[in-house]
mmCIF file of C-alpha atoms in Angstrom:
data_model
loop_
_atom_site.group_PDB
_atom_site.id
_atom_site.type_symbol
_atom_site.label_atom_id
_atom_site.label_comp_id
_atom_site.label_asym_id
_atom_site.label_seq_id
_atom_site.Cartn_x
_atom_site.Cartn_y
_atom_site.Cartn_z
ATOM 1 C CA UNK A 1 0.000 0.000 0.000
ATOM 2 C CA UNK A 2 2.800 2.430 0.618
ATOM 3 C CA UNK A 3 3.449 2.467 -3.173
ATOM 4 C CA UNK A 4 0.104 2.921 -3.933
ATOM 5 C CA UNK A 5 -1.142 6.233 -5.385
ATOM 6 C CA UNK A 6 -4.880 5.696 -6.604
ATOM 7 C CA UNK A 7 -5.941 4.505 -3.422
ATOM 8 C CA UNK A 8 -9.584 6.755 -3.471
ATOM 9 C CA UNK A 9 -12.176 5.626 -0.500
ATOM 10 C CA UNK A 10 -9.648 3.416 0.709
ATOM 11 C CA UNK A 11 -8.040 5.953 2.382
ATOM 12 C CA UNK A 12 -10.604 6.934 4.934
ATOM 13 C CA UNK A 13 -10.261 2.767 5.768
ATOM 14 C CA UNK A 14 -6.257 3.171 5.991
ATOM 15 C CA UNK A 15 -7.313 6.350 8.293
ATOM 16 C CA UNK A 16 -9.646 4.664 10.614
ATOM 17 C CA UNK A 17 -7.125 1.828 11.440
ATOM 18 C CA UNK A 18 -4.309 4.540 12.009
ATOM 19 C CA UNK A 19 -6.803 6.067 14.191
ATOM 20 C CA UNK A 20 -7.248 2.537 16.104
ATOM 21 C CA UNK A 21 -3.925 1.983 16.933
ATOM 22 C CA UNK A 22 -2.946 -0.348 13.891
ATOM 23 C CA UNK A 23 0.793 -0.109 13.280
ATOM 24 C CA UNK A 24 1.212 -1.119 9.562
ATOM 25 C CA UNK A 25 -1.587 1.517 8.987
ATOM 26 C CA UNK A 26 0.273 4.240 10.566
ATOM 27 C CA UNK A 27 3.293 3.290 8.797
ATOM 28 C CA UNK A 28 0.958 3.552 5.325
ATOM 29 C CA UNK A 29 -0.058 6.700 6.351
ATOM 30 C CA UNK A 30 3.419 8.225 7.028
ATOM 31 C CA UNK A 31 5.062 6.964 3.753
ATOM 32 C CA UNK A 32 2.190 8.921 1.929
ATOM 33 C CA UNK A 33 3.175 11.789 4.100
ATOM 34 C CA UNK A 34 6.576 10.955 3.041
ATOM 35 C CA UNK A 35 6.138 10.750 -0.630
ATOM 36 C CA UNK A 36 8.008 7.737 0.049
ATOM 37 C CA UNK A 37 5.944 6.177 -3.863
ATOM 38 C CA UNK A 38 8.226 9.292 -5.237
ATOM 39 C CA UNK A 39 11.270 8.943 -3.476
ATOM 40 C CA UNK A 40 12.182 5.603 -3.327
ATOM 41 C CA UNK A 41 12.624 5.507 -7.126
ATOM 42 C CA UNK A 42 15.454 5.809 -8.900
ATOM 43 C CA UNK A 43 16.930 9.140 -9.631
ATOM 44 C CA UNK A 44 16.813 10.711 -13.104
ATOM 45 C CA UNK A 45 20.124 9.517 -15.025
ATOM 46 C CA UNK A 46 22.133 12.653 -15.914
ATOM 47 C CA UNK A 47 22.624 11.962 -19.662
ATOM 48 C CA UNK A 48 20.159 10.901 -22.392
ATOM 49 C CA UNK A 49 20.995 9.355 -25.850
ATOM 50 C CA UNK A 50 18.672 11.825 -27.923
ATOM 51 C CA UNK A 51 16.212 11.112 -31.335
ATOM 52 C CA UNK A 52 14.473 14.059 -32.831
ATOM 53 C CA UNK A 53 12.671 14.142 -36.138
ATOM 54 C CA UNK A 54 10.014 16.552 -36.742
ATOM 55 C CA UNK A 55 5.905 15.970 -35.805
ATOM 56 C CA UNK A 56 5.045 12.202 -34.617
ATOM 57 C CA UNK A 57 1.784 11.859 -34.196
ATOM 58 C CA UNK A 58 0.499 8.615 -32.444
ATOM 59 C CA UNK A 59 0.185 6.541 -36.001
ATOM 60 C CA UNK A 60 3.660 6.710 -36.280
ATOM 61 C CA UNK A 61 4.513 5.743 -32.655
ATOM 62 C CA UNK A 62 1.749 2.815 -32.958
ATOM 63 C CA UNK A 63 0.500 1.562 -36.378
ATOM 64 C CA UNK A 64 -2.994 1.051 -36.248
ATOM 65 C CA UNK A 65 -2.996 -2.023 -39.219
ATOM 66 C CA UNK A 66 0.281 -3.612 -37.440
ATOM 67 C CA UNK A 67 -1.567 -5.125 -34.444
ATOM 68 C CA UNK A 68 -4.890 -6.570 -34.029
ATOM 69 C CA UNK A 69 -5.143 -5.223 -30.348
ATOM 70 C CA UNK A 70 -4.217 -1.492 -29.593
ATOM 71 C CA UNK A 71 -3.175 -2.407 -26.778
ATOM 72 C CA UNK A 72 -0.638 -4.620 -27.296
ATOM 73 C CA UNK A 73 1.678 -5.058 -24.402
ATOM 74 C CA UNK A 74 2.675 -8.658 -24.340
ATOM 75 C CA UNK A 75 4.105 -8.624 -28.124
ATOM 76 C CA UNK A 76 5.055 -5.532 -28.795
ATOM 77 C CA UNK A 77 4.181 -5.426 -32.440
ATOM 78 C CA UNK A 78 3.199 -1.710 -32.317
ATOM 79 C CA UNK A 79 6.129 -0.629 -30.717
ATOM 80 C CA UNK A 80 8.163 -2.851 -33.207
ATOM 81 C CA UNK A 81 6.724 -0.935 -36.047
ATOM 82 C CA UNK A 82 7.272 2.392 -34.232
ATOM 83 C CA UNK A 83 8.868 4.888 -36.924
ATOM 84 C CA UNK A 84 8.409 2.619 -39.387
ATOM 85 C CA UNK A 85 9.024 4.949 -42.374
ATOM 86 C CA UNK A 86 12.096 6.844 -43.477
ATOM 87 C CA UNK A 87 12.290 10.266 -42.070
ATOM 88 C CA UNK A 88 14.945 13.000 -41.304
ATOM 89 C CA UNK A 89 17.621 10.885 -39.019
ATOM 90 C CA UNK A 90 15.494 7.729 -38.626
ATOM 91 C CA UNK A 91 16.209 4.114 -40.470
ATOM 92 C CA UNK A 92 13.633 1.923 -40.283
ATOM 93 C CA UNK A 93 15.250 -1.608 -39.934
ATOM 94 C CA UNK A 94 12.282 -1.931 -42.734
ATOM 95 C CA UNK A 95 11.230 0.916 -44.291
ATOM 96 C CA UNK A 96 7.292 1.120 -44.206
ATOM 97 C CA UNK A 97 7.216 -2.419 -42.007
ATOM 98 C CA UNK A 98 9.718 -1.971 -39.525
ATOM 99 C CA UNK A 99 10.971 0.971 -37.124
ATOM 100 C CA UNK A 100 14.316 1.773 -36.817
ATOM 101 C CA UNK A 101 15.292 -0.953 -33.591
ATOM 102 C CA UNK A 102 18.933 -1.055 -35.087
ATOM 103 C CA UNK A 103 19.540 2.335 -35.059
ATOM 104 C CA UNK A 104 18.336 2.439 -31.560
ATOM 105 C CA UNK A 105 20.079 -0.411 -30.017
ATOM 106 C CA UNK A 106 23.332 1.337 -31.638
ATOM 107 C CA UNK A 107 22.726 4.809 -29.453
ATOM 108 C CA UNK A 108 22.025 2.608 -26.698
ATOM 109 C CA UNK A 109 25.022 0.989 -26.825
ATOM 110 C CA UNK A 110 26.781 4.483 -26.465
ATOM 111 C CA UNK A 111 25.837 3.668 -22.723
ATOM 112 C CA UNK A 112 23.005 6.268 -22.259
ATOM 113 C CA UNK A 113 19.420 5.745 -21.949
ATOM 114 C CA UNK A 114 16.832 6.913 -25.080
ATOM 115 C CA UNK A 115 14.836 9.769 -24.830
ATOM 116 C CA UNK A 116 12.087 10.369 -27.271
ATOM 117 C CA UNK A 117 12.647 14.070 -28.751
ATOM 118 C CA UNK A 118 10.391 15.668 -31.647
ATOM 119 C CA UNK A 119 9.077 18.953 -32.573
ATOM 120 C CA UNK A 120 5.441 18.357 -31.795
ATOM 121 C CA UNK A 121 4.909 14.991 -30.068
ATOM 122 C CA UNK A 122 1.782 13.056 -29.320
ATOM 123 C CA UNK A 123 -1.203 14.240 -31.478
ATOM 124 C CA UNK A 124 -3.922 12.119 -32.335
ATOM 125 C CA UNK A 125 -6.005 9.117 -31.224
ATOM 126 C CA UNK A 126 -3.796 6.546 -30.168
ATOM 127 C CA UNK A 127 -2.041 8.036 -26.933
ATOM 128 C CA UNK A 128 -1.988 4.745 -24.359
ATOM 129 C CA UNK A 129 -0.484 2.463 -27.166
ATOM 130 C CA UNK A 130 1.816 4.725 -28.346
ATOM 131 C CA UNK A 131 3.234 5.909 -25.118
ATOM 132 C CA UNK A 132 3.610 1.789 -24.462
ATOM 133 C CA UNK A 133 5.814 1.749 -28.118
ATOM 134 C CA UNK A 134 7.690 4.660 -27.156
ATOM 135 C CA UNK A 135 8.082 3.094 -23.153
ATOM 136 C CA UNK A 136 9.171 -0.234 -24.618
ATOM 137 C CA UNK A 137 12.250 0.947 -26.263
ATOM 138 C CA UNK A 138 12.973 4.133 -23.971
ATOM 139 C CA UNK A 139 11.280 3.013 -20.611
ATOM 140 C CA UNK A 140 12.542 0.253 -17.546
ATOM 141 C CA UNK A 141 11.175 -2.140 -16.560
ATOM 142 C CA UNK A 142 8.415 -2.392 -14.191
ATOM 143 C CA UNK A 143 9.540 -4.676 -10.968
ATOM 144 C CA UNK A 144 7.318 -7.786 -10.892
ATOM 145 C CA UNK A 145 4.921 -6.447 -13.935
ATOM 146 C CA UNK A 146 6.421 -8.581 -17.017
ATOM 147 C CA UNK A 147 6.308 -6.688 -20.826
ATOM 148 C CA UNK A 148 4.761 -3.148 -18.766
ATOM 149 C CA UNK A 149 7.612 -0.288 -19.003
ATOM 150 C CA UNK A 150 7.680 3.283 -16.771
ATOM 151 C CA UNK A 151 10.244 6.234 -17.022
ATOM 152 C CA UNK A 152 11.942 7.340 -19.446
ATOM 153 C CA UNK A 153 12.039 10.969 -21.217
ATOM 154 C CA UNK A 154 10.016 12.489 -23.562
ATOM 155 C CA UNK A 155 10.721 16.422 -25.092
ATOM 156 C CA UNK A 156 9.126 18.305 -27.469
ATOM 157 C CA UNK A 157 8.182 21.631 -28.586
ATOM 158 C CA UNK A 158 5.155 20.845 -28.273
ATOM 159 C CA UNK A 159 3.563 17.548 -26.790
ATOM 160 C CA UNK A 160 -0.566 17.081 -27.012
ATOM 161 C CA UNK A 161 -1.820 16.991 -24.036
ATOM 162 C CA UNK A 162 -3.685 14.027 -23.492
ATOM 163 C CA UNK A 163 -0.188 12.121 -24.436
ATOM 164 C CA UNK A 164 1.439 14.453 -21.549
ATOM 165 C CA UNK A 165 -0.803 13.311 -19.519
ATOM 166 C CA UNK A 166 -0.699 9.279 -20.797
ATOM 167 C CA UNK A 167 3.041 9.849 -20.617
ATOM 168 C CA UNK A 168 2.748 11.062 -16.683
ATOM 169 C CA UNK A 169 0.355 8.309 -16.006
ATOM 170 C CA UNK A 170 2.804 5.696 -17.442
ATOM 171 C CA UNK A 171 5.806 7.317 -14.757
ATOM 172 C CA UNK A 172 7.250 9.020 -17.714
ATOM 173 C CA UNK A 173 8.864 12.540 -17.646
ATOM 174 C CA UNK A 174 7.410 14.431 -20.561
ATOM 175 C CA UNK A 175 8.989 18.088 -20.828
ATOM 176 C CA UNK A 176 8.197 21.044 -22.879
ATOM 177 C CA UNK A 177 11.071 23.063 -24.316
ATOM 178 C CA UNK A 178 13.136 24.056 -27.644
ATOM 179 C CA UNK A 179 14.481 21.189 -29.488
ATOM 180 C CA UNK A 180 15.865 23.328 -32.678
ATOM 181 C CA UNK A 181 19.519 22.583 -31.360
ATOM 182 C CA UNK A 182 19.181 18.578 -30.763
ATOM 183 C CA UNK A 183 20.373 16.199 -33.113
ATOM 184 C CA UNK A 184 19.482 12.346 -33.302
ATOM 185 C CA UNK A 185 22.751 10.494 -31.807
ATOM 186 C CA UNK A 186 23.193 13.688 -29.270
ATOM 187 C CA UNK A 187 23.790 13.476 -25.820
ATOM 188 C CA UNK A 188 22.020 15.815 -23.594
ATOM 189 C CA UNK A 189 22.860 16.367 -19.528
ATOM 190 C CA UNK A 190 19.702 16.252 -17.215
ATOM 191 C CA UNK A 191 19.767 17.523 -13.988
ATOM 192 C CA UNK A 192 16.986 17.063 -11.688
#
């Protein structure tokens, strides 16, 4: 429970056995006090491995026709068809079947994590199963949870809402900000 955000009603119960003494709900209550969800995670890594390429709108981050489940979390045949065609510093393993996983496993081997960069980020329809592409190559995995990513780093100029939001809700850090300057290879410091 300590690691538990959502907990709604539940939290009057948790309250009442505080209340009555109960020692594991007391200790419930003071690691929400403690934001203890928050900091018991892992700090944000100080360098990122970056990709930018223009507008990606959720169709290019999840393929409706590649899956027959939008969803798609146990076989991640969205996410492998992610950036699928050729664009401005992206190689599609495949181009217009494939995204580019080679030319991502190549920046990760530089030893830094991904972070998905673009100039507007996120529009359209599709924003839970293409925050799950983008998490599955640029995200860690979730203790206990098999094929279910969190974290990792999204920027863009711009990012549609409702995918900064989906991007929050997934325990991503999506951040507005100038991207002009960043390249797809670069290397960019964070500091939290």
């Amino acid at each position: 429970m300590k690691t538990t955000l959502l907990v709604f009603d539940a939290f009057y119960e948790i309250e009442e056995l505080h209340k009555a003494g109960n020692k594991h709900a007391t200790g419930v209550m003071e690691s929400w006090v403690e934001a203890e969800c928050f900091t018991s995670k892992p700090g944000v890594p100080e360098n990122y491995t970056i990709t930018v390429s223009g507008e990606t709108n959720t169709d290019d981050l999840s393929p409706a026709p590649v899956a027959w489940s939008r969803p798609d979390i146990d076989i991640p045949l969205h996410g492998l068809a992610m950036l699928k065609n050729s664009r401005d510093g992206i190689v599609p393993d495949v181009d217009g079947e494939c995204g580019p996983i080679k030319q991502m496993e190549e920046l990760k081997a530089k030893g830094f994590p991904l972070a998905y960069v673009g100039d507007v980020v996120g529009t359209g329809s599709s924003r839970k199963s293409a925050t799950n592409s983008v998490l599955w190559f640029m995200g860690d995995d979730m203790p206990y949870i098999p094929n279910k990513k969190t974290g990792g780093l999204c920027i863009g100029e711009e990012i549609a809402p409702i995918f900064f939001n989906t991007m929050e809700e997934s325990g991503s850090t999506p951040i507005e900000m100038d991207v002009k300057q960043l390249g797809t290879g670069d290397v960019l410091e964070v500091y939290s």
